[in-house]
PDB file of C-alpha atoms in Angstrom:
ATOM      1  CA  MET A 167      -1.135 -25.072  35.874  1.00  0.00           C
ATOM      2  CA  ALA A 168      -1.844 -21.400  35.130  1.00  0.00           C
ATOM      3  CA  VAL A 169      -5.290 -20.542  33.802  1.00  0.00           C
ATOM      4  CA  LYS A 170      -5.416 -18.368  30.706  1.00  0.00           C
ATOM      5  CA  ARG A 171      -7.192 -15.088  31.182  1.00  0.00           C
ATOM      6  CA  THR A 172      -9.838 -13.781  28.818  1.00  0.00           C
ATOM      7  CA  ARG A 173      -8.390 -10.572  27.443  1.00  0.00           C
ATOM      8  CA  ARG A 174     -10.450  -8.055  25.540  1.00  0.00           C
ATOM      9  CA  GLY A 175      -8.201  -5.162  24.474  1.00  0.00           C
ATOM     10  CA  PRO A 176      -7.035  -4.137  20.995  1.00  0.00           C
ATOM     11  CA  HIS A 177      -3.705  -5.871  21.592  1.00  0.00           C
ATOM     12  CA  THR A 178      -5.551  -9.155  22.059  1.00  0.00           C
ATOM     13  CA  ARG A 179      -7.465  -8.590  18.822  1.00  0.00           C
ATOM     14  CA  LYS A 180      -4.187  -8.166  16.966  1.00  0.00           C
ATOM     15  CA  GLN A 181      -2.794 -11.307  18.605  1.00  0.00           C
ATOM     16  CA  ILE A 182      -5.814 -13.230  17.368  1.00  0.00           C
ATOM     17  CA  LEU A 183      -5.491 -11.911  13.817  1.00  0.00           C
ATOM     18  CA  ASP A 184      -1.756 -12.618  13.699  1.00  0.00           C
ATOM     19  CA  ALA A 185      -2.208 -16.141  15.032  1.00  0.00           C
ATOM     20  CA  SER A 186      -5.094 -16.802  12.649  1.00  0.00           C
ATOM     21  CA  LEU A 187      -3.156 -15.654   9.597  1.00  0.00           C
ATOM     22  CA  ARG A 188      -0.199 -17.819  10.578  1.00  0.00           C
ATOM     23  CA  LEU A 189      -2.296 -20.935  11.174  1.00  0.00           C
ATOM     24  CA  PHE A 190      -4.599 -20.450   8.194  1.00  0.00           C
ATOM     25  CA  SER A 191      -1.552 -20.088   5.941  1.00  0.00           C
ATOM     26  CA  GLU A 192       0.139 -23.177   7.404  1.00  0.00           C
ATOM     27  CA  ARG A 193      -2.828 -25.529   7.812  1.00  0.00           C
ATOM     28  CA  GLY A 194      -5.610 -24.059   5.707  1.00  0.00           C
ATOM     29  CA  PHE A 195      -8.800 -22.370   6.857  1.00  0.00           C
ATOM     30  CA  ALA A 196     -10.947 -25.487   7.209  1.00  0.00           C
ATOM     31  CA  ARG A 197      -8.305 -27.427   9.138  1.00  0.00           C
ATOM     32  CA  THR A 198      -7.691 -24.693  11.711  1.00  0.00           C
ATOM     33  CA  THR A 199      -9.990 -24.583  14.752  1.00  0.00           C
ATOM     34  CA  VAL A 200     -10.783 -21.728  17.104  1.00  0.00           C
ATOM     35  CA  ARG A 201      -9.029 -23.719  19.830  1.00  0.00           C
ATOM     36  CA  ASP A 202      -5.896 -23.919  17.659  1.00  0.00           C
ATOM     37  CA  ILE A 203      -5.949 -20.139  17.278  1.00  0.00           C
ATOM     38  CA  ALA A 204      -6.465 -19.616  21.014  1.00  0.00           C
ATOM     39  CA  ARG A 205      -3.496 -21.829  21.851  1.00  0.00           C
ATOM     40  CA  GLN A 206      -1.303 -20.071  19.287  1.00  0.00           C
ATOM     41  CA  ALA A 207      -2.280 -16.654  20.667  1.00  0.00           C
ATOM     42  CA  GLY A 208      -1.960 -17.766  24.306  1.00  0.00           C
ATOM     43  CA  ILE A 209      -5.528 -16.846  25.216  1.00  0.00           C
ATOM     44  CA  THR A 210      -8.846 -18.563  25.879  1.00  0.00           C
ATOM     45  CA  ASP A 211     -11.469 -19.533  23.319  1.00  0.00           C
ATOM     46  CA  ALA A 212     -13.768 -17.032  25.038  1.00  0.00           C
ATOM     47  CA  ALA A 213     -11.388 -14.180  24.226  1.00  0.00           C
ATOM     48  CA  ILE A 214     -11.626 -15.015  20.543  1.00  0.00           C
ATOM     49  CA  TYR A 215     -15.415 -15.172  20.626  1.00  0.00           C
ATOM     50  CA  TYR A 216     -15.494 -11.811  22.391  1.00  0.00           C
ATOM     51  CA  HIS A 217     -13.828 -10.210  19.365  1.00  0.00           C
ATOM     52  CA  PHE A 218     -15.105 -12.464  16.557  1.00  0.00           C
ATOM     53  CA  GLU A 219     -18.358 -14.390  16.610  1.00  0.00           C
ATOM     54  CA  SER A 220     -17.044 -17.073  14.239  1.00  0.00           C
ATOM     55  CA  LYS A 221     -14.029 -18.229  12.269  1.00  0.00           C
ATOM     56  CA  ARG A 222     -15.733 -16.916   9.129  1.00  0.00           C
ATOM     57  CA  VAL A 223     -15.959 -13.412  10.631  1.00  0.00           C
ATOM     58  CA  LEU A 224     -12.299 -13.690  11.594  1.00  0.00           C
ATOM     59  CA  LEU A 225     -11.376 -14.371   7.956  1.00  0.00           C
ATOM     60  CA  GLU A 226     -13.418 -11.350   6.888  1.00  0.00           C
ATOM     61  CA  ALA A 227     -11.564  -9.208   9.436  1.00  0.00           C
ATOM     62  CA  LEU A 228      -8.233 -10.400   8.037  1.00  0.00           C
ATOM     63  CA  VAL A 229      -9.263  -9.146   4.587  1.00  0.00           C
ATOM     64  CA  GLU A 230      -9.997  -5.749   6.095  1.00  0.00           C
ATOM     65  CA  GLU A 231      -6.795  -5.667   8.150  1.00  0.00           C
ATOM     66  CA  ARG A 232      -4.560  -6.429   5.162  1.00  0.00           C
ATOM     67  CA  GLY A 233      -5.403  -3.087   3.533  1.00  0.00           C
ATOM     68  CA  PHE A 234      -7.358  -4.356   0.523  1.00  0.00           C
ATOM     69  CA  LEU A 235     -10.557  -2.457   1.285  1.00  0.00           C
ATOM     70  CA  SER A 236      -8.901   0.914   1.909  1.00  0.00           C
ATOM     71  CA  SER A 237      -6.876   0.523  -1.297  1.00  0.00           C
ATOM     72  CA  LEU A 238     -10.012  -0.237  -3.306  1.00  0.00           C
ATOM     73  CA  GLN A 239     -11.823   2.724  -1.758  1.00  0.00           C
ATOM     74  CA  ASN A 240      -8.936   4.968  -2.811  1.00  0.00           C
ATOM     75  CA  LEU A 241      -9.020   3.476  -6.301  1.00  0.00           C
ATOM     76  CA  ALA A 242     -12.733   4.219  -6.671  1.00  0.00           C
ATOM     77  CA  ARG A 243     -12.037   7.913  -5.971  1.00  0.00           C
ATOM     78  CA  LEU A 244      -9.269   8.209  -8.578  1.00  0.00           C
ATOM     79  CA  GLN A 245      -9.944  10.989 -11.084  1.00  0.00           C
ATOM     80  CA  ALA A 246      -9.333  10.870 -14.839  1.00  0.00           C
ATOM     81  CA  ASP A 247      -6.632  13.550 -14.766  1.00  0.00           C
ATOM     82  CA  ALA A 248      -3.628  11.669 -16.176  1.00  0.00           C
ATOM     83  CA  PRO A 249      -3.631   9.922 -19.576  1.00  0.00           C
ATOM     84  CA  LEU A 250      -5.513   6.618 -19.442  1.00  0.00           C
ATOM     85  CA  GLN A 251      -2.453   4.516 -20.247  1.00  0.00           C
ATOM     86  CA  GLU A 252      -0.456   6.160 -17.470  1.00  0.00           C
ATOM     87  CA  THR A 253      -3.283   5.661 -14.989  1.00  0.00           C
ATOM     88  CA  LEU A 254      -3.642   1.975 -15.818  1.00  0.00           C
ATOM     89  CA  HIS A 255       0.092   1.430 -15.404  1.00  0.00           C
ATOM     90  CA  TRP A 256      -0.072   3.135 -11.995  1.00  0.00           C
ATOM     91  CA  ILE A 257      -3.092   1.029 -10.983  1.00  0.00           C
ATOM     92  CA  ALA A 258      -1.341  -2.177 -12.074  1.00  0.00           C
ATOM     93  CA  ARG A 259       1.799  -1.358 -10.087  1.00  0.00           C
ATOM     94  CA  GLY A 260      -0.280  -0.577  -7.001  1.00  0.00           C
ATOM     95  CA  ALA A 261      -2.297  -3.787  -7.330  1.00  0.00           C
ATOM     96  CA  ILE A 262       0.827  -5.895  -7.801  1.00  0.00           C
ATOM     97  CA  SER A 263       2.468  -4.272  -4.783  1.00  0.00           C
ATOM     98  CA  ILE A 264      -0.373  -4.918  -2.321  1.00  0.00           C
ATOM     99  CA  MET A 265      -0.956  -8.417  -3.678  1.00  0.00           C
ATOM    100  CA  ASP A 266       2.723  -9.270  -3.353  1.00  0.00           C
ATOM    101  CA  GLU A 267       2.804  -7.894   0.202  1.00  0.00           C
ATOM    102  CA  ASN A 268       0.012 -10.344   1.018  1.00  0.00           C
ATOM    103  CA  ARG A 269       1.229 -13.347  -0.960  1.00  0.00           C
ATOM    104  CA  ASP A 270       0.649 -15.925   1.780  1.00  0.00           C
ATOM    105  CA  PHE A 271      -2.813 -14.654   2.610  1.00  0.00           C
ATOM    106  CA  LEU A 272      -3.935 -14.515  -1.030  1.00  0.00           C
ATOM    107  CA  ARG A 273      -2.487 -17.969  -1.659  1.00  0.00           C
ATOM    108  CA  LEU A 274      -4.682 -19.143   1.215  1.00  0.00           C
ATOM    109  CA  ILE A 275      -7.823 -17.513  -0.201  1.00  0.00           C
ATOM    110  CA  ILE A 276      -7.177 -18.824  -3.714  1.00  0.00           C
ATOM    111  CA  MET A 277      -6.231 -22.377  -2.733  1.00  0.00           C
ATOM    112  CA  GLU A 278      -9.005 -22.747  -0.153  1.00  0.00           C
ATOM    113  CA  GLY A 279     -11.461 -21.313  -2.663  1.00  0.00           C
ATOM    114  CA  LEU A 280     -10.352 -23.805  -5.302  1.00  0.00           C
ATOM    115  CA  GLY A 281     -10.860 -26.514  -2.710  1.00  0.00           C
ATOM    116  CA  GLY A 282     -14.486 -25.421  -2.349  1.00  0.00           C
ATOM    117  CA  ASP A 283     -14.341 -23.687   1.024  1.00  0.00           C
ATOM    118  CA  GLU A 284     -17.363 -21.368   1.165  1.00  0.00           C
ATOM    119  CA  ALA A 285     -15.783 -18.784   3.482  1.00  0.00           C
ATOM    120  CA  ALA A 286     -12.726 -18.425   1.226  1.00  0.00           C
ATOM    121  CA  LEU A 287     -14.907 -18.230  -1.892  1.00  0.00           C
ATOM    122  CA  GLU A 288     -17.031 -15.566  -0.226  1.00  0.00           C
ATOM    123  CA  GLN A 289     -13.979 -13.377   0.446  1.00  0.00           C
ATOM    124  CA  TYR A 290     -12.547 -14.003  -3.022  1.00  0.00           C
ATOM    125  CA  ASP A 291     -15.847 -12.948  -4.617  1.00  0.00           C
ATOM    126  CA  ARG A 292     -16.040  -9.962  -2.295  1.00  0.00           C
ATOM    127  CA  LEU A 293     -12.572  -8.682  -3.223  1.00  0.00           C
ATOM    128  CA  LEU A 294     -13.019  -9.266  -6.947  1.00  0.00           C
ATOM    129  CA  GLY A 295     -16.432  -7.603  -6.916  1.00  0.00           C
ATOM    130  CA  LEU A 296     -15.132  -4.525  -5.093  1.00  0.00           C
ATOM    131  CA  TRP A 297     -12.109  -4.339  -7.394  1.00  0.00           C
ATOM    132  CA  GLU A 298     -14.283  -4.551 -10.504  1.00  0.00           C
ATOM    133  CA  SER A 299     -16.640  -1.880  -9.165  1.00  0.00           C
ATOM    134  CA  ALA A 300     -13.807   0.509  -8.224  1.00  0.00           C
ATOM    135  CA  LEU A 301     -11.972   0.100 -11.527  1.00  0.00           C
ATOM    136  CA  SER A 302     -15.209   0.475 -13.495  1.00  0.00           C
ATOM    137  CA  SER A 303     -15.801   3.810 -11.744  1.00  0.00           C
ATOM    138  CA  VAL A 304     -12.390   5.052 -12.880  1.00  0.00           C
ATOM    139  CA  LEU A 305     -12.860   3.820 -16.452  1.00  0.00           C
ATOM    140  CA  ARG A 306     -16.298   5.409 -16.617  1.00  0.00           C
ATOM    141  CA  ARG A 307     -14.703   8.813 -15.946  1.00  0.00           C
ATOM    142  CA  TYR A 308     -12.404   8.268 -18.914  1.00  0.00           C
ATOM    143  CA  GLN A 309     -15.364   7.153 -20.991  1.00  0.00           C
ATOM    144  CA  ASP A 310     -17.221  10.349 -20.078  1.00  0.00           C
ATOM    145  CA  LYS A 311     -14.203  12.347 -21.269  1.00  0.00           C
ATOM    146  CA  GLY A 312     -14.212  10.453 -24.563  1.00  0.00           C
ATOM    147  CA  ASP A 313     -10.856   8.795 -23.866  1.00  0.00           C
ATOM    148  CA  LEU A 314     -12.371   5.316 -23.830  1.00  0.00           C
ATOM    149  CA  THR A 315     -14.963   4.263 -26.366  1.00  0.00           C
ATOM    150  CA  GLY A 316     -17.447   1.435 -26.106  1.00  0.00           C
ATOM    151  CA  ASN A 317     -20.343   0.845 -23.757  1.00  0.00           C
ATOM    152  CA  SER A 318     -19.143  -1.738 -21.230  1.00  0.00           C
ATOM    153  CA  VAL A 319     -16.519  -0.399 -18.836  1.00  0.00           C
ATOM    154  CA  GLU A 320     -17.265  -3.461 -16.704  1.00  0.00           C
ATOM    155  CA  THR A 321     -15.941  -5.695 -19.496  1.00  0.00           C
ATOM    156  CA  VAL A 322     -12.759  -3.625 -19.771  1.00  0.00           C
ATOM    157  CA  ALA A 323     -12.320  -3.676 -15.995  1.00  0.00           C
ATOM    158  CA  ARG A 324     -12.769  -7.445 -15.907  1.00  0.00           C
ATOM    159  CA  HIS A 325     -10.146  -7.992 -18.607  1.00  0.00           C
ATOM    160  CA  ILE A 326      -7.670  -5.745 -16.795  1.00  0.00           C
ATOM    161  CA  ILE A 327      -8.233  -7.461 -13.454  1.00  0.00           C
ATOM    162  CA  TYR A 328      -7.921 -10.957 -14.895  1.00  0.00           C
ATOM    163  CA  THR A 329      -4.662 -10.017 -16.589  1.00  0.00           C
ATOM    164  CA  ILE A 330      -3.147  -8.722 -13.343  1.00  0.00           C
ATOM    165  CA  LEU A 331      -4.566 -11.582 -11.283  1.00  0.00           C
ATOM    166  CA  MET A 332      -3.358 -14.324 -13.613  1.00  0.00           C
ATOM    167  CA  ALA A 333       0.161 -12.890 -13.703  1.00  0.00           C
ATOM    168  CA  PHE A 334       0.172 -12.794  -9.892  1.00  0.00           C
ATOM    169  CA  GLU A 335      -1.184 -16.333  -9.558  1.00  0.00           C
ATOM    170  CA  GLU A 336       1.490 -17.606 -11.944  1.00  0.00           C
ATOM    171  CA  SER A 337       4.128 -15.974  -9.739  1.00  0.00           C
ATOM    172  CA  LEU A 338       2.666 -17.866  -6.754  1.00  0.00           C
ATOM    173  CA  LEU A 339       3.290 -21.071  -8.700  1.00  0.00           C
ATOM    174  CA  GLY A 340       6.863 -20.053  -9.433  1.00  0.00           C
ATOM    175  CA  ARG A 341       6.347 -19.417 -13.131  1.00  0.00           C
ATOM    176  CA  HIS A 342       8.308 -16.632 -14.847  1.00  0.00           C
ATOM    177  CA  VAL A 343       9.687 -15.443 -11.496  1.00  0.00           C
ATOM    178  CA  SER A 344      12.657 -17.074  -9.777  1.00  0.00           C
ATOM    179  CA  PRO A 345      11.819 -18.513  -6.322  1.00  0.00           C
ATOM    180  CA  GLY A 346      14.831 -16.617  -4.978  1.00  0.00           C
ATOM    181  CA  ALA A 347      13.730 -13.256  -6.382  1.00  0.00           C
ATOM    182  CA  SER A 348      13.358 -10.401  -3.898  1.00  0.00           C
ATOM    183  CA  PRO A 349       9.948  -8.720  -3.485  1.00  0.00           C
ATOM    184  CA  GLU A 350      11.198  -5.743  -5.506  1.00  0.00           C
ATOM    185  CA  GLU A 351      12.392  -8.022  -8.315  1.00  0.00           C
ATOM    186  CA  ARG A 352       9.104  -9.951  -8.335  1.00  0.00           C
ATOM    187  CA  ARG A 353       7.063  -6.768  -8.567  1.00  0.00           C
ATOM    188  CA  THR A 354       9.228  -5.369 -11.351  1.00  0.00           C
ATOM    189  CA  ILE A 355       8.941  -8.575 -13.379  1.00  0.00           C
ATOM    190  CA  LEU A 356       5.168  -8.679 -12.924  1.00  0.00           C
ATOM    191  CA  SER A 357       4.772  -4.999 -13.811  1.00  0.00           C
ATOM    192  CA  ASN A 358       6.904  -5.410 -16.923  1.00  0.00           C
ATOM    193  CA  PHE A 359       4.665  -8.267 -18.029  1.00  0.00           C
ATOM    194  CA  VAL A 360       1.327  -6.704 -17.150  1.00  0.00           C
ATOM    195  CA  THR A 361       1.653  -3.138 -18.433  1.00  0.00           C
ATOM    196  CA  PRO A 362       2.090  -3.912 -22.164  1.00  0.00           C
ATOM    197  CA  ALA A 363      -0.708  -6.491 -21.889  1.00  0.00           C
ATOM    198  CA  LEU A 364      -3.006  -3.791 -20.492  1.00  0.00           C
ATOM    199  CA  ASP A 365      -2.079  -1.483 -23.369  1.00  0.00           C
ATOM    200  CA  HIS A 366      -3.228  -4.135 -25.857  1.00  0.00           C
ATOM    201  CA  ILE A 367      -6.478  -4.728 -23.978  1.00  0.00           C
ATOM    202  CA  VAL A 368      -7.450  -1.067 -23.895  1.00  0.00           C
ATOM    203  CA  GLN A 369      -6.434  -0.432 -27.509  1.00  0.00           C
ATOM    204  CA  GLY A 370      -8.367  -3.480 -28.653  1.00  0.00           C
ATOM    205  CA  LEU A 371     -11.499  -2.380 -26.839  1.00  0.00           C
ATOM    206  CA  GLY A 372     -11.312   1.138 -28.185  1.00  0.00           C
ATOM    207  CA  GLN A 373      -9.136   3.905 -26.755  1.00  0.00           C
ATOM    208  CA  ASN A 374      -9.147   7.203 -28.584  1.00  0.00           C
ATOM    209  CA  SER A 375      -5.699   8.556 -29.367  1.00  0.00           C
TER     210      SER A 375
END
């Protein structure tokens, strides 16, 4: 019987991440072991521990690899150049797009978090906290221009995020979006629902005309 070799290159790291995402999505985070991942990737347990010190760190790396952090960093740098309504529509479409691209992974985080898994809850809190911070930075620029009145941009950001997130979670459950819909159709339906809801939120919390 051939002995698996411990590989340490970037290709092996990608193999580990791909195998982990597949198994976490199929079995759940808690029910997947490092040995399961090693077998799926065709490598040794030692190769996994060379790249990731624990399964929890592996989940954190998956969050980073899926593009969420770079997208949130870009959001935080967004300037208040366009009208606020236009900017929020653009932000909503971008959020829906990256969330829909990562439907299986986000379903994992949400469902495992609801089940009480600490690692999943940690990543959920991390993403929501970074999203709230980035969006608050953008809204604060509009507030400084006088385009958004009121004192708590964090409250506005939270309302906007929850609106987008709830629409996405409902789509995961098959509500309002046909199970046979294409990704483009799903994103269009979600955007068409979310954008007028965001308009009402901002107007209700005080947007200057």
